[in-house]
Amino acid sequence: MNEPTVFIVDDDEAVRDSIGELVGSVGLTATTFGSAQEFLDAYDSESPGCLVLDVRMAHMSGPALQEKLVAMGATIPIVFISGHGDIPIAIKAIKAGAVDFVQKPYRDQQLLDSINEALQRDAAARLAAKRSDHFEHRLTVLTDREREVMKFVMQGWSSKAIANALTISHRTVEVHRSHILEKLDVRSVPELIHLAKERPE
Amino acid sequence: MPFVSLSRQAAIVVTAAMLLHAPASAQNPAEGTNPLEAAEPWRVVILHNADFLLPGSTIMDQALREALVRLSPRPLDLYGETLDLLRYPESTEAELVALLRKKHQGHRIDLVLARGQGGLDFALKHKSELWPGTPVVFYNNVGDTFQVGSKPINDDVTGLLIDLDPSGTLDLVRRMHPGVQHLYIAGGVAPYDLAWKRRVEALVAERTDLANVTWLDHLPLPELVEAVGRLPADSVVLYTSMMRDAGGYERISQRVAGMVARAANVPIYGFIDTYIGRGVVGGDIPDFAAEGREAAKLALRVLQGEPPSSIPIQPAPPAHCVVDARALTRWHIDESKLPAGCEVRFREPSIWRDHQEYVAGGIVAVLLQSILITGLLLQRRRVQVARAGEANRRTELERSLAFERLLVQISSTLLRGPLIDPKPAITQALRRIGEFLGAQRALLWNLDPVGSRAELTHSWIADGVALPPGSTDKQQLPTIFQRVSQGEVVAVSNVNDLSEDDRDGLRPFATSSILAVPLMVDGLIVGALSLASVREHRAWPPELIPRVRLIGEVFATVLMRQRYATKVQEAQTETAQYRERLAHLVRVHTVGEMSGAIAHEVNQPLMAIENYALAAKRRIRSDNGADVPKLKELLDKIAAQAARAGDVLKRLRSIVKKHESEATELDLGTLVYETVNLVEMESRLKDIRVEVAVSPDLPPVHGDDVQIQQVVLNLVRNGVEAMDGSEVIDKLLRVEVQDSKNHHLIVRVIDHGKGVSPADRAHIFEPFYSTKEKGLGIGLAICRSIVEAHGGKLSYAVNPSGGSMFEFNLPIAEEKAEQ
């Protein structure tokens, strides 16, 4: 589950198999699919990894699959492979979030580098998502008073100002602050602000 | 050398036969004489001004001799002497006189028969020395010296004058060409020619019904030939005679007739028998045979004691209408307008003219004709022999019979023979003729249209005889070429009788005797048949020569058939070559159009190879040590992909390569699968499914694989293109291969595309008609041409469920082989 997988979608059997072998040679796990639909049928957003996708395929092209994944909210990083140097398609794909657009014939390391980058991006995204989930969960354990104090903290108020506003002691505010940081598992106020801002409304 | 010398013994038999038949003329002064006296033959010298063997001479002299023998109450000894004045005027006169004196010394000569003005002049000049007191009867004389009905100057002389009345011929011209505006008269300037001119001039002056008359006798022959080719359309040429042209050259009149007739752009008429058959339409022709018989009767009257002085000079029998059927056809002259009783010669159908596609009927017609002619000739022979009853005639008859049997066999074999390669049959025929006539070489020559060069086409040579040259020309054998290309037979038993040039030309081949016969088809000389004996002289039996001519026509027909059949075959081959060249261009163009897809098709395996290779490299460098089974697996995969790339290129090459189109047995199903494979990439990218359905166990077809593949490729790509961008959800192209149950396999390419508009349907198979923006408009045209060349059909139909259906069929291989 934690092992990332390189998903390869290409309608040419030899091409997808050879990419699989290349990926395998650097110790990564690869799974191949003959068509976009096959991949969609098997796709599990929980499995980490990246997608290596041929641009030109019958029935559903690479960019068409990308569109579909975006619509689904799937965030799997995509490395496109194209033999045709189709610049407009490349720009569109990158804007839609593709990691790279590798043109055939590619240089030795290029595809692997792109795949690595994609995997890293996936891992980071998954970590971020994990942290964000954590924060959300912690929020629920805050007391009402602590939540009230956090609002002021996030707006940049000083402890003194908060104490005055809430007509409580300066010391009490300081205790709330430390409880908030502790409960939300953040080390500093800036980090708190960052995480809170990322929250969906 | 006497031409025919009857033995005494034979003459007695003849006499006995005559008595039994008791003809009126036999009851004459000879009656009552005792048998011994009757057995005493009359000796008759026939003085011939020309060559006995000239065609005109032969007819007349044969009739003369026949009548003499038949009607004479006494045996006859005939001494033929030729003066050959037409060829050797006067030059040999002294020697001839000396020779005759030696030959006839001590013999009583009862009568001198003098042919032509030349014969008569010679007889009168040398009579007192050679044959004192002997009466002279002349015939075949145009009347330079005497007039019909007049009394001759010399008491010992009487004879027949040819009726030189060309008015009958002029009547014929008027009758056959009522609208004629111009009459051109061609002739020469020799005394004989001028005699004709005087006659014709007088006649023309008398007549008011004739068109504008123009004389062309002031023109030398070459200019004449040129002039008659440019005459106004409503003209007719009357050819009199030309023994010498205005340029001062001696000419042979009948040859000139042929040359003028060939060159003329309007019909030409003439009144000499020998002109007929050389292209002259016809005329009122003196009857040579009848004249010969009349001369014989006159001779017998004198032999039986009637004094010549009491017999006035008589007219020759009247002329009669004779025409050449082929010339009538050439000038589109209505045969129904001919006067009653007009003799139509050469009516035989020419295979070549009437049955260019060698309809069996035509061959049968000629066969029947030759058998019929043979039959008639045999019958005539038999009658002659029954009358003559003579031993050597019998031998001659047997020889003729044997020869004619041979000719009929050869004719039927040749005419039934194969069209393209009749060579073995022809060689066999040459051998049989050669052996029969005692020749050591029998050769067939192809003559070029101007008659100046001959190429050897077929040959038979006896063992140990030198090979003939592959070709020869007019410079080498001027006389033979000259005569043969004029349609004459050259029969020479001693080549020393030929001109020096001809002798030199023949010397390397040790030819002693030669017989050369023109091969004529439809009046055209297309070649020659030559027979030769080597190192020994061979007399060519004159009575066989007409038969050799006949076989010459059969050979000519066969050669022309072969030429035609070969031409047709060549044309077909050439068409096939052009088709393949065009097909190749279209294939190259197609491959150009497919280049994007092809590049992809080649790049895929190359990319796979690269990936596998990189993977292998990494595994070798791996810290865990090389995983050998994995490396082996990768290398196998690399090899498989290299082969795949190679296959794509091979298939490409097979399309683009230039090849000689050749037919082999093809499995149509496999061919269709392979072809669809080529289009697969293109169709895949266009989201078009190509479905192939081949019925199981189909028989092979016969054809050129590259070309058939091209047809399938073209149709499938058209189908793909028709569906590209169409709104149809399931873009399916179906290719079916089935047995038609009609000795054909059918290939159907069915698409669901836009279809062909009704306006375009009629034109899609036309070259350079394209419904596509960038189309060449050649694809379907070349496809149809290819399919049709394979004996099939390519057609278009509307697909009932939307789109188009192209269908072509090809004959099943065994069927074709059986045909």
CSV table of N, CA and C in Angstrom, one decimal, chain B residues 665-797:
chain,number,residue,atom,x,y,z
B,665,GLU,N,-0.4,-18.0,-57.9
B,665,GLU,CA,-1.6,-18.4,-57.1
B,665,GLU,C,-1.6,-17.7,-55.8
B,666,LEU,N,-2.7,-17.0,-55.4
B,666,LEU,CA,-2.7,-16.2,-54.2
B,666,LEU,C,-3.8,-16.7,-53.3
B,667,ASP,N,-3.5,-16.6,-52.0
B,667,ASP,CA,-4.5,-16.8,-51.0
B,667,ASP,C,-5.1,-15.5,-50.7
B,668,LEU,N,-6.3,-15.2,-51.2
B,668,LEU,CA,-6.9,-13.9,-51.1
B,668,LEU,C,-7.1,-13.4,-49.7
B,669,GLY,N,-7.5,-14.4,-48.9
B,669,GLY,CA,-7.8,-14.1,-47.5
B,669,GLY,C,-6.6,-13.6,-46.7
B,670,THR,N,-5.5,-14.3,-46.9
B,670,THR,CA,-4.2,-13.9,-46.2
B,670,THR,C,-3.8,-12.5,-46.8
B,671,LEU,N,-3.9,-12.3,-48.1
B,671,LEU,CA,-3.6,-11.0,-48.7
B,671,LEU,C,-4.4,-9.9,-48.1
B,672,VAL,N,-5.7,-10.1,-47.9
B,672,VAL,CA,-6.5,-9.1,-47.3
B,672,VAL,C,-6.1,-8.8,-45.8
B,673,TYR,N,-5.9,-9.9,-45.1
B,673,TYR,CA,-5.4,-9.6,-43.7
B,673,TYR,C,-4.2,-8.8,-43.6
B,674,GLU,N,-3.2,-9.2,-44.4
B,674,GLU,CA,-1.9,-8.4,-44.4
B,674,GLU,C,-2.1,-7.0,-44.8
B,675,THR,N,-3.0,-6.8,-45.8
B,675,THR,CA,-3.2,-5.4,-46.3
B,675,THR,C,-3.9,-4.6,-45.2
B,676,VAL,N,-4.9,-5.2,-44.6
B,676,VAL,CA,-5.6,-4.4,-43.5
B,676,VAL,C,-4.6,-4.1,-42.4
B,677,ASN,N,-3.7,-4.9,-42.1
B,677,ASN,CA,-2.6,-4.7,-41.2
B,677,ASN,C,-1.9,-3.4,-41.4
B,678,LEU,N,-1.6,-3.1,-42.7
B,678,LEU,CA,-0.9,-1.9,-43.1
B,678,LEU,C,-1.7,-0.7,-42.8
B,679,VAL,N,-3.0,-0.8,-42.8
B,679,VAL,CA,-3.9,0.4,-42.6
B,679,VAL,C,-4.3,0.5,-41.2
B,680,GLU,N,-3.9,-0.5,-40.4
B,680,GLU,CA,-4.4,-0.6,-39.0
B,680,GLU,C,-4.1,0.6,-38.2
B,681,MET,N,-2.8,1.1,-38.3
B,681,MET,CA,-2.4,2.2,-37.5
B,681,MET,C,-3.2,3.5,-37.8
B,682,GLU,N,-3.4,3.7,-39.1
B,682,GLU,CA,-4.2,4.9,-39.6
B,682,GLU,C,-5.6,4.8,-39.0
B,683,SER,N,-6.2,3.6,-39.2
B,683,SER,CA,-7.6,3.4,-38.8
B,683,SER,C,-7.7,3.6,-37.3
B,684,ARG,N,-6.8,3.0,-36.6
B,684,ARG,CA,-6.8,3.0,-35.1
B,684,ARG,C,-6.9,4.5,-34.6
B,685,LEU,N,-6.0,5.3,-35.2
B,685,LEU,CA,-5.9,6.7,-34.7
B,685,LEU,C,-7.2,7.4,-35.0
B,686,LYS,N,-7.9,6.9,-36.1
B,686,LYS,CA,-9.1,7.6,-36.4
B,686,LYS,C,-10.3,7.0,-35.8
B,687,ASP,N,-10.0,6.1,-34.8
B,687,ASP,CA,-11.0,5.4,-34.0
B,687,ASP,C,-12.0,4.6,-34.9
B,688,ILE,N,-11.3,4.0,-36.0
B,688,ILE,CA,-12.1,3.2,-36.9
B,688,ILE,C,-11.8,1.8,-36.8
B,689,ARG,N,-12.8,1.0,-36.6
B,689,ARG,CA,-12.5,-0.5,-36.4
B,689,ARG,C,-12.5,-1.1,-37.8
B,690,VAL,N,-11.6,-1.9,-38.1
B,690,VAL,CA,-11.6,-2.7,-39.4
B,690,VAL,C,-11.8,-4.1,-39.0
B,691,GLU,N,-12.8,-4.7,-39.6
B,691,GLU,CA,-13.2,-6.0,-39.3
B,691,GLU,C,-13.0,-6.8,-40.6
B,692,VAL,N,-12.3,-8.0,-40.5
B,692,VAL,CA,-12.1,-8.8,-41.7
B,692,VAL,C,-12.8,-10.1,-41.5
B,693,ALA,N,-13.6,-10.5,-42.5
B,693,ALA,CA,-14.3,-11.7,-42.4
B,693,ALA,C,-14.0,-12.5,-43.7
B,694,VAL,N,-13.2,-13.6,-43.5
B,694,VAL,CA,-12.8,-14.4,-44.7
B,694,VAL,C,-13.5,-15.8,-44.5
B,695,SER,N,-14.3,-16.2,-45.5
B,695,SER,CA,-14.9,-17.5,-45.5
B,695,SER,C,-13.8,-18.5,-45.4
B,696,PRO,N,-14.1,-19.6,-44.7
B,696,PRO,CA,-13.0,-20.7,-44.6
B,696,PRO,C,-12.8,-21.4,-45.9
B,697,ASP,N,-11.7,-22.0,-46.1
B,697,ASP,CA,-11.4,-22.9,-47.2
B,697,ASP,C,-11.6,-22.4,-48.6
B,698,LEU,N,-11.2,-21.1,-48.8
B,698,LEU,CA,-11.4,-20.6,-50.1
B,698,LEU,C,-10.3,-21.0,-51.0
B,699,PRO,N,-10.7,-21.3,-52.3
B,699,PRO,CA,-9.6,-21.7,-53.3
B,699,PRO,C,-8.7,-20.5,-53.6
B,700,PRO,N,-7.6,-20.7,-54.2
B,700,PRO,CA,-6.7,-19.6,-54.5
B,700,PRO,C,-7.2,-18.9,-55.8
B,701,VAL,N,-6.8,-17.7,-56.0
B,701,VAL,CA,-7.0,-17.0,-57.2
B,701,VAL,C,-5.7,-16.8,-57.9
B,702,HIS,N,-5.8,-16.4,-59.2
B,702,HIS,CA,-4.6,-16.2,-60.0
B,702,HIS,C,-4.3,-14.7,-60.1
B,703,GLY,N,-3.2,-14.2,-59.8
B,703,GLY,CA,-3.0,-12.8,-59.9
B,703,GLY,C,-1.6,-12.3,-59.4
B,704,ASP,N,-1.4,-11.0,-59.6
B,704,ASP,CA,-0.2,-10.4,-59.2
B,704,ASP,C,-0.4,-9.9,-57.8
B,705,ASP,N,0.3,-10.4,-56.8
B,705,ASP,CA,0.0,-10.1,-55.4
B,705,ASP,C,0.1,-8.6,-55.1
B,706,VAL,N,1.2,-8.0,-55.6
B,706,VAL,CA,1.4,-6.5,-55.3
B,706,VAL,C,0.2,-5.7,-55.8
B,707,GLN,N,-0.3,-6.0,-57.0
B,707,GLN,CA,-1.4,-5.3,-57.6
B,707,GLN,C,-2.7,-5.5,-56.9
B,708,ILE,N,-3.0,-6.8,-56.6
B,708,ILE,CA,-4.2,-7.1,-55.8
B,708,ILE,C,-4.2,-6.4,-54.5
B,709,GLN,N,-3.0,-6.5,-53.8
B,709,GLN,CA,-2.9,-5.8,-52.5
B,709,GLN,C,-3.2,-4.3,-52.6
B,710,GLN,N,-2.7,-3.8,-53.8
B,710,GLN,CA,-2.9,-2.3,-54.0
B,710,GLN,C,-4.4,-2.0,-54.1
B,711,VAL,N,-5.1,-2.9,-54.7
B,711,VAL,CA,-6.6,-2.7,-54.9
B,711,VAL,C,-7.2,-2.7,-53.5
B,712,VAL,N,-6.9,-3.7,-52.7
B,712,VAL,CA,-7.5,-3.8,-51.3
B,712,VAL,C,-7.1,-2.6,-50.5
B,713,LEU,N,-5.8,-2.3,-50.6
B,713,LEU,CA,-5.3,-1.1,-49.8
B,713,LEU,C,-6.0,0.1,-50.1
B,714,ASN,N,-6.2,0.4,-51.4
B,714,ASN,CA,-6.9,1.6,-51.9
B,714,ASN,C,-8.3,1.6,-51.4
B,715,LEU,N,-9.0,0.5,-51.5
B,715,LEU,CA,-10.4,0.5,-51.1
B,715,LEU,C,-10.5,0.6,-49.6
B,716,VAL,N,-9.7,0.0,-48.8
B,716,VAL,CA,-9.8,0.1,-47.4
B,716,VAL,C,-9.4,1.5,-46.9
B,717,ARG,N,-8.4,2.1,-47.5
B,717,ARG,CA,-8.0,3.4,-47.1
B,717,ARG,C,-9.1,4.4,-47.5
B,718,ASN,N,-9.8,4.2,-48.6
B,718,ASN,CA,-10.9,5.1,-49.0
B,718,ASN,C,-12.0,4.9,-48.0
B,719,GLY,N,-12.3,3.7,-47.5
B,719,GLY,CA,-13.3,3.5,-46.6
B,719,GLY,C,-13.0,4.2,-45.2
B,720,VAL,N,-11.7,4.1,-44.8
B,720,VAL,CA,-11.3,4.7,-43.6
B,720,VAL,C,-11.4,6.2,-43.7
B,721,GLU,N,-11.0,6.7,-44.8
B,721,GLU,CA,-11.1,8.2,-45.0
B,721,GLU,C,-12.5,8.7,-45.1
B,722,ALA,N,-13.4,7.8,-45.7
B,722,ALA,CA,-14.8,8.2,-45.7
B,722,ALA,C,-15.4,8.3,-44.4
B,723,MET,N,-14.9,7.5,-43.4
B,723,MET,CA,-15.6,7.5,-42.1
B,723,MET,C,-14.9,8.5,-41.1
B,724,ASP,N,-13.7,9.0,-41.5
B,724,ASP,CA,-12.9,9.9,-40.6
B,724,ASP,C,-13.7,11.1,-40.4
B,725,GLY,N,-13.9,11.5,-39.2
B,725,GLY,CA,-14.7,12.7,-38.9
B,725,GLY,C,-16.2,12.6,-39.1
B,726,SER,N,-16.7,11.4,-39.4
B,726,SER,CA,-18.1,11.3,-39.6
B,726,SER,C,-18.7,11.2,-38.2
B,727,GLU,N,-20.0,11.4,-38.2
B,727,GLU,CA,-20.7,11.4,-36.9
B,727,GLU,C,-21.1,10.1,-36.4
B,728,VAL,N,-20.9,9.1,-37.2
B,728,VAL,CA,-21.2,7.7,-36.8
B,728,VAL,C,-20.5,7.3,-35.5
B,729,ILE,N,-21.2,6.7,-34.6
B,729,ILE,CA,-20.6,6.4,-33.3
B,729,ILE,C,-19.7,5.2,-33.5
B,730,ASP,N,-20.2,4.1,-34.0
B,730,ASP,CA,-19.4,2.9,-34.2
B,730,ASP,C,-18.8,3.0,-35.6
B,731,LYS,N,-17.6,3.5,-35.7
B,731,LYS,CA,-17.0,3.5,-37.1
B,731,LYS,C,-16.4,2.2,-37.4
B,732,LEU,N,-17.2,1.4,-38.2
B,732,LEU,CA,-16.8,0.1,-38.5
B,732,LEU,C,-16.6,-0.1,-40.0
B,733,LEU,N,-15.4,-0.6,-40.4
B,733,LEU,CA,-15.1,-0.9,-41.8
B,733,LEU,C,-15.1,-2.4,-41.9
B,734,ARG,N,-15.9,-3.0,-42.8
B,734,ARG,CA,-15.9,-4.4,-42.8
B,734,ARG,C,-15.3,-4.9,-44.2
B,735,VAL,N,-14.4,-5.8,-44.1
B,735,VAL,CA,-13.9,-6.4,-45.4
B,735,VAL,C,-14.3,-7.8,-45.4
B,736,GLU,N,-14.9,-8.2,-46.4
B,736,GLU,CA,-15.4,-9.6,-46.6
B,736,GLU,C,-14.7,-10.3,-47.7
B,737,VAL,N,-14.4,-11.6,-47.6
B,737,VAL,CA,-13.9,-12.3,-48.7
B,737,VAL,C,-14.7,-13.6,-48.8
B,738,GLN,N,-15.4,-13.8,-49.9
B,738,GLN,CA,-16.3,-14.9,-50.0
B,738,GLN,C,-16.2,-15.6,-51.4
B,739,ASP,N,-16.7,-16.8,-51.5
B,739,ASP,CA,-16.8,-17.5,-52.8
B,739,ASP,C,-18.1,-17.0,-53.4
B,740,SER,N,-18.1,-16.6,-54.6
B,740,SER,CA,-19.3,-16.2,-55.3
B,740,SER,C,-20.2,-17.3,-55.7
B,741,LYS,N,-19.7,-18.5,-55.6
B,741,LYS,CA,-20.3,-19.7,-56.1
B,741,LYS,C,-20.4,-19.7,-57.7
B,742,ASN,N,-19.6,-18.8,-58.2
B,742,ASN,CA,-19.7,-18.6,-59.7
B,742,ASN,C,-18.3,-18.6,-60.2
B,743,HIS,N,-17.5,-19.4,-59.7
B,743,HIS,CA,-16.1,-19.5,-60.1
B,743,HIS,C,-15.3,-18.3,-59.8
B,744,HIS,N,-15.7,-17.4,-58.9
B,744,HIS,CA,-15.0,-16.2,-58.6
B,744,HIS,C,-15.0,-16.1,-57.0
B,745,LEU,N,-14.0,-15.4,-56.6
B,745,LEU,CA,-14.0,-14.9,-55.2
B,745,LEU,C,-14.4,-13.5,-55.2
B,746,ILE,N,-15.1,-13.1,-54.1
B,746,ILE,CA,-15.6,-11.7,-54.1
B,746,ILE,C,-14.9,-11.0,-52.8
B,747,VAL,N,-14.4,-9.8,-53.0
B,747,VAL,CA,-14.0,-9.0,-51.9
B,747,VAL,C,-14.9,-7.8,-51.8
B,748,ARG,N,-15.5,-7.6,-50.6
B,748,ARG,CA,-16.3,-6.5,-50.4
B,748,ARG,C,-15.7,-5.6,-49.3
B,749,VAL,N,-15.7,-4.3,-49.6
B,749,VAL,CA,-15.2,-3.4,-48.6
B,749,VAL,C,-16.4,-2.4,-48.2
B,750,ILE,N,-16.9,-2.6,-47.0
B,750,ILE,CA,-18.1,-1.9,-46.7
B,750,ILE,C,-17.8,-0.9,-45.6
B,751,ASP,N,-18.2,0.4,-45.8
B,751,ASP,CA,-17.9,1.4,-44.8
B,751,ASP,C,-19.3,2.1,-44.4
B,752,HIS,N,-19.2,2.8,-43.4
B,752,HIS,CA,-20.4,3.5,-42.9
B,752,HIS,C,-20.1,5.0,-43.0
B,753,GLY,N,-19.5,5.4,-44.0
B,753,GLY,CA,-19.0,6.8,-44.1
B,753,GLY,C,-20.1,7.7,-44.8
B,754,LYS,N,-19.5,8.7,-45.5
B,754,LYS,CA,-20.4,9.7,-46.1
B,754,LYS,C,-21.1,9.2,-47.3
B,755,GLY,N,-20.5,8.1,-47.9
B,755,GLY,CA,-21.1,7.6,-49.2
B,755,GLY,C,-20.7,8.5,-50.4
B,756,VAL,N,-21.1,8.0,-51.5
B,756,VAL,CA,-20.7,8.8,-52.8
B,756,VAL,C,-22.0,9.4,-53.3
B,757,SER,N,-21.9,10.7,-53.6
B,757,SER,CA,-23.2,11.4,-54.0
B,757,SER,C,-23.6,10.8,-55.4
B,758,PRO,N,-24.9,10.8,-55.6
B,758,PRO,CA,-25.4,10.3,-56.9
B,758,PRO,C,-24.7,10.9,-58.1
B,759,ALA,N,-24.4,12.2,-58.0
B,759,ALA,CA,-23.8,12.8,-59.2
B,759,ALA,C,-22.4,12.2,-59.4
B,760,ASP,N,-21.7,11.9,-58.3
B,760,ASP,CA,-20.3,11.4,-58.5
B,760,ASP,C,-20.2,9.9,-58.8
B,761,ARG,N,-21.3,9.2,-58.5
B,761,ARG,CA,-21.3,7.7,-58.7
B,761,ARG,C,-20.8,7.3,-60.1
B,762,ALA,N,-21.3,8.0,-61.1
B,762,ALA,CA,-21.0,7.6,-62.5
B,762,ALA,C,-19.6,7.9,-62.8
B,763,HIS,N,-18.9,8.7,-62.0
B,763,HIS,CA,-17.6,9.1,-62.5
B,763,HIS,C,-16.4,8.6,-61.6
B,764,ILE,N,-16.7,8.0,-60.5
B,764,ILE,CA,-15.6,7.7,-59.5
B,764,ILE,C,-14.5,6.8,-60.1
B,765,PHE,N,-14.9,6.0,-61.1
B,765,PHE,CA,-13.9,5.1,-61.7
B,765,PHE,C,-13.1,5.8,-62.9
B,766,GLU,N,-13.5,7.0,-63.2
B,766,GLU,CA,-12.8,7.7,-64.3
B,766,GLU,C,-11.5,8.3,-63.8
B,767,PRO,N,-10.5,8.2,-64.6
B,767,PRO,CA,-9.2,8.8,-64.2
B,767,PRO,C,-9.3,10.3,-63.9
B,768,PHE,N,-8.6,10.8,-63.0
B,768,PHE,CA,-8.5,12.2,-62.6
B,768,PHE,C,-9.8,12.8,-62.2
B,769,TYR,N,-10.7,11.9,-61.7
B,769,TYR,CA,-11.9,12.4,-61.1
B,769,TYR,C,-11.8,12.1,-59.6
B,770,SER,N,-11.8,13.1,-58.9
B,770,SER,CA,-11.6,12.9,-57.4
B,770,SER,C,-12.7,13.6,-56.7
B,771,THR,N,-13.2,13.0,-55.6
B,771,THR,CA,-14.1,13.7,-54.7
B,771,THR,C,-13.4,14.2,-53.5
B,772,LYS,N,-12.1,13.9,-53.4
B,772,LYS,CA,-11.3,14.4,-52.3
B,772,LYS,C,-10.6,15.6,-52.6
B,773,GLU,N,-10.4,16.4,-51.6
B,773,GLU,CA,-9.7,17.7,-51.8
B,773,GLU,C,-8.3,17.5,-52.4
B,774,LYS,N,-7.6,16.5,-51.9
B,774,LYS,CA,-6.2,16.4,-52.3
B,774,LYS,C,-6.0,15.1,-53.2
B,775,GLY,N,-7.1,14.5,-53.6
B,775,GLY,CA,-7.1,13.3,-54.3
B,775,GLY,C,-6.5,13.4,-55.7
B,776,LEU,N,-5.8,12.4,-56.2
B,776,LEU,CA,-5.3,12.4,-57.5
B,776,LEU,C,-6.3,12.0,-58.5
B,777,GLY,N,-7.3,11.2,-58.0
B,777,GLY,CA,-8.3,10.7,-58.9
B,777,GLY,C,-7.8,9.6,-59.8
B,778,ILE,N,-6.7,8.9,-59.3
B,778,ILE,CA,-6.2,7.8,-60.1
B,778,ILE,C,-6.5,6.5,-59.4
B,779,GLY,N,-6.6,6.5,-58.1
B,779,GLY,CA,-6.7,5.3,-57.3
B,779,GLY,C,-7.8,4.3,-57.8
B,780,LEU,N,-9.0,4.8,-57.9
B,780,LEU,CA,-10.1,3.8,-58.3
B,780,LEU,C,-9.9,3.4,-59.8
B,781,ALA,N,-9.5,4.4,-60.6
B,781,ALA,CA,-9.3,4.0,-62.0
B,781,ALA,C,-8.3,2.9,-62.2
B,782,ILE,N,-7.2,3.0,-61.5
B,782,ILE,CA,-6.1,2.0,-61.6
B,782,ILE,C,-6.6,0.7,-61.0
B,783,CYS,N,-7.4,0.8,-59.9
B,783,CYS,CA,-7.9,-0.4,-59.3
B,783,CYS,C,-8.8,-1.1,-60.3
B,784,ARG,N,-9.7,-0.4,-60.9
B,784,ARG,CA,-10.6,-1.1,-61.9
B,784,ARG,C,-9.8,-1.7,-63.0
B,785,SER,N,-8.8,-0.9,-63.5
B,785,SER,CA,-7.9,-1.5,-64.6
B,785,SER,C,-7.2,-2.8,-64.1
B,786,ILE,N,-6.7,-2.8,-62.9
B,786,ILE,CA,-6.0,-4.0,-62.4
B,786,ILE,C,-7.0,-5.1,-62.3
B,787,VAL,N,-8.2,-4.9,-61.7
B,787,VAL,CA,-9.1,-6.0,-61.5
B,787,VAL,C,-9.5,-6.5,-62.9
B,788,GLU,N,-9.8,-5.6,-63.8
B,788,GLU,CA,-10.2,-6.1,-65.1
B,788,GLU,C,-9.1,-6.9,-65.9
B,789,ALA,N,-7.9,-6.4,-65.7
B,789,ALA,CA,-6.8,-7.2,-66.3
B,789,ALA,C,-6.7,-8.5,-65.7
B,790,HIS,N,-7.2,-8.7,-64.5
B,790,HIS,CA,-7.2,-10.0,-63.8
B,790,HIS,C,-8.4,-10.8,-64.2
B,791,GLY,N,-9.3,-10.3,-65.0
B,791,GLY,CA,-10.5,-11.0,-65.4
B,791,GLY,C,-11.6,-10.8,-64.5
B,792,GLY,N,-11.6,-9.8,-63.7
B,792,GLY,CA,-12.7,-9.5,-62.7
B,792,GLY,C,-13.3,-8.2,-63.0
B,793,LYS,N,-14.2,-7.8,-62.0
B,793,LYS,CA,-14.9,-6.6,-62.1
B,793,LYS,C,-14.9,-5.9,-60.8
B,794,LEU,N,-14.8,-4.5,-60.9
B,794,LEU,CA,-14.9,-3.7,-59.6
B,794,LEU,C,-16.1,-2.8,-59.7
B,795,SER,N,-16.9,-2.8,-58.7
B,795,SER,CA,-18.1,-2.0,-58.8
B,795,SER,C,-18.4,-1.3,-57.5
B,796,TYR,N,-19.3,-0.4,-57.6
B,796,TYR,CA,-19.7,0.4,-56.4
B,796,TYR,C,-21.2,0.2,-56.1
B,797,ALA,N,-21.5,0.1,-54.9
B,797,ALA,CA,-23.0,0.0,-54.5
B,797,ALA,C,-23.2,0.8,-53.2
